[in-house]
């Protein structure tokens, strides 16, 4: 019986880490796209991708743990700031927050 519980626990933790990784990867992809668009002056598209990145990061953080969770949470804060700044028309400041968010998302995806 203990072996069954151990196996089930392992499978559940493995599936949660895979789910977190998928969402973290998607968040990172959208954040990178947002940054590229921001560098081209497309602030509206930057905001759209940053919003998608934030949504995926919020899903990833729900199943992450330890240092990964802390990094994803920090990434979410910077994505949120990037969205606010982009919506206010401050593309270069939004880019700075996106760069920091990307660093945290990468660190949280390891």
PDB file of C-alpha atoms in Angstrom, residues 31-86:
ATOM      1  CA  UNK A  31       7.337  37.948 -22.800  1.00  0.00           C
ATOM      2  CA  UNK A  32      10.101  37.646 -25.413  1.00  0.00           C
ATOM      3  CA  UNK A  33       7.634  38.498 -28.171  1.00  0.00           C
ATOM      4  CA  UNK A  34       6.387  41.468 -26.145  1.00  0.00           C
ATOM      5  CA  UNK A  35       9.949  42.719 -25.732  1.00  0.00           C
ATOM      6  CA  UNK A  36      10.694  42.340 -29.443  1.00  0.00           C
ATOM      7  CA  UNK A  37       7.532  44.274 -30.297  1.00  0.00           C
ATOM      8  CA  UNK A  38       8.446  46.950 -27.771  1.00  0.00           C
ATOM      9  CA  UNK A  39      11.879  47.343 -29.338  1.00  0.00           C
ATOM     10  CA  UNK A  40      10.081  47.999 -32.640  1.00  0.00           C
ATOM     11  CA  UNK A  41       7.838  50.628 -31.023  1.00  0.00           C
ATOM     12  CA  UNK A  42       4.682  48.484 -31.126  1.00  0.00           C
ATOM     13  CA  UNK A  43       3.498  49.315 -27.624  1.00  0.00           C
ATOM     14  CA  UNK A  44      -0.021  47.961 -28.185  1.00  0.00           C
ATOM     15  CA  UNK A  45       1.248  44.572 -29.316  1.00  0.00           C
ATOM     16  CA  UNK A  46       3.754  44.629 -26.454  1.00  0.00           C
ATOM     17  CA  UNK A  47       0.865  44.985 -24.006  1.00  0.00           C
ATOM     18  CA  UNK A  48      -1.121  42.171 -25.642  1.00  0.00           C
ATOM     19  CA  UNK A  49       1.761  39.701 -25.379  1.00  0.00           C
ATOM     20  CA  UNK A  50       2.676  40.850 -21.881  1.00  0.00           C
ATOM     21  CA  UNK A  51      -0.916  40.167 -20.802  1.00  0.00           C
ATOM     22  CA  UNK A  52      -0.704  36.646 -22.245  1.00  0.00           C
ATOM     23  CA  UNK A  53       2.661  36.151 -20.536  1.00  0.00           C
ATOM     24  CA  UNK A  54       1.171  37.260 -17.232  1.00  0.00           C
ATOM     25  CA  UNK A  55      -1.758  34.845 -17.592  1.00  0.00           C
ATOM     26  CA  UNK A  56       0.546  31.892 -18.251  1.00  0.00           C
ATOM     27  CA  UNK A  57       2.898  32.906 -15.440  1.00  0.00           C
ATOM     28  CA  UNK A  58      -0.047  33.091 -13.033  1.00  0.00           C
ATOM     29  CA  UNK A  59      -0.984  29.528 -13.990  1.00  0.00           C
ATOM     30  CA  UNK A  60       2.622  28.370 -13.622  1.00  0.00           C
ATOM     31  CA  UNK A  61       3.022  29.907 -10.178  1.00  0.00           C
ATOM     32  CA  UNK A  62      -0.014  28.007  -8.885  1.00  0.00           C
ATOM     33  CA  UNK A  63       1.805  24.684  -9.294  1.00  0.00           C
ATOM     34  CA  UNK A  64       5.420  25.811  -8.820  1.00  0.00           C
ATOM     35  CA  UNK A  65       7.301  25.604  -5.545  1.00  0.00           C
ATOM     36  CA  UNK A  66      10.523  26.718  -3.918  1.00  0.00           C
ATOM     37  CA  UNK A  67      12.848  29.161  -5.658  1.00  0.00           C
ATOM     38  CA  UNK A  68      11.050  28.650  -8.987  1.00  0.00           C
ATOM     39  CA  UNK A  69       7.831  29.943  -7.455  1.00  0.00           C
ATOM     40  CA  UNK A  70       9.578  33.030  -6.070  1.00  0.00           C
ATOM     41  CA  UNK A  71      11.117  33.826  -9.454  1.00  0.00           C
ATOM     42  CA  UNK A  72       7.827  33.393 -11.301  1.00  0.00           C
ATOM     43  CA  UNK A  73       6.097  35.632  -8.750  1.00  0.00           C
ATOM     44  CA  UNK A  74       8.736  38.312  -9.343  1.00  0.00           C
ATOM     45  CA  UNK A  75       8.298  37.865 -13.078  1.00  0.00           C
ATOM     46  CA  UNK A  76       4.557  38.432 -12.700  1.00  0.00           C
ATOM     47  CA  UNK A  77       5.166  41.702 -10.841  1.00  0.00           C
ATOM     48  CA  UNK A  78       7.408  42.970 -13.616  1.00  0.00           C
ATOM     49  CA  UNK A  79       4.982  41.840 -16.314  1.00  0.00           C
ATOM     50  CA  UNK A  80       2.225  43.740 -14.526  1.00  0.00           C
ATOM     51  CA  UNK A  81       4.381  46.880 -14.436  1.00  0.00           C
ATOM     52  CA  UNK A  82       5.266  46.455 -18.120  1.00  0.00           C
ATOM     53  CA  UNK A  83       1.570  46.251 -19.002  1.00  0.00           C
ATOM     54  CA  UNK A  84       0.757  49.390 -17.006  1.00  0.00           C
ATOM     55  CA  UNK A  85       3.622  51.310 -18.583  1.00  0.00           C
ATOM     56  CA  UNK A  86       2.797  50.124 -22.100  1.00  0.00           C
TER      57      UNK A  86
END
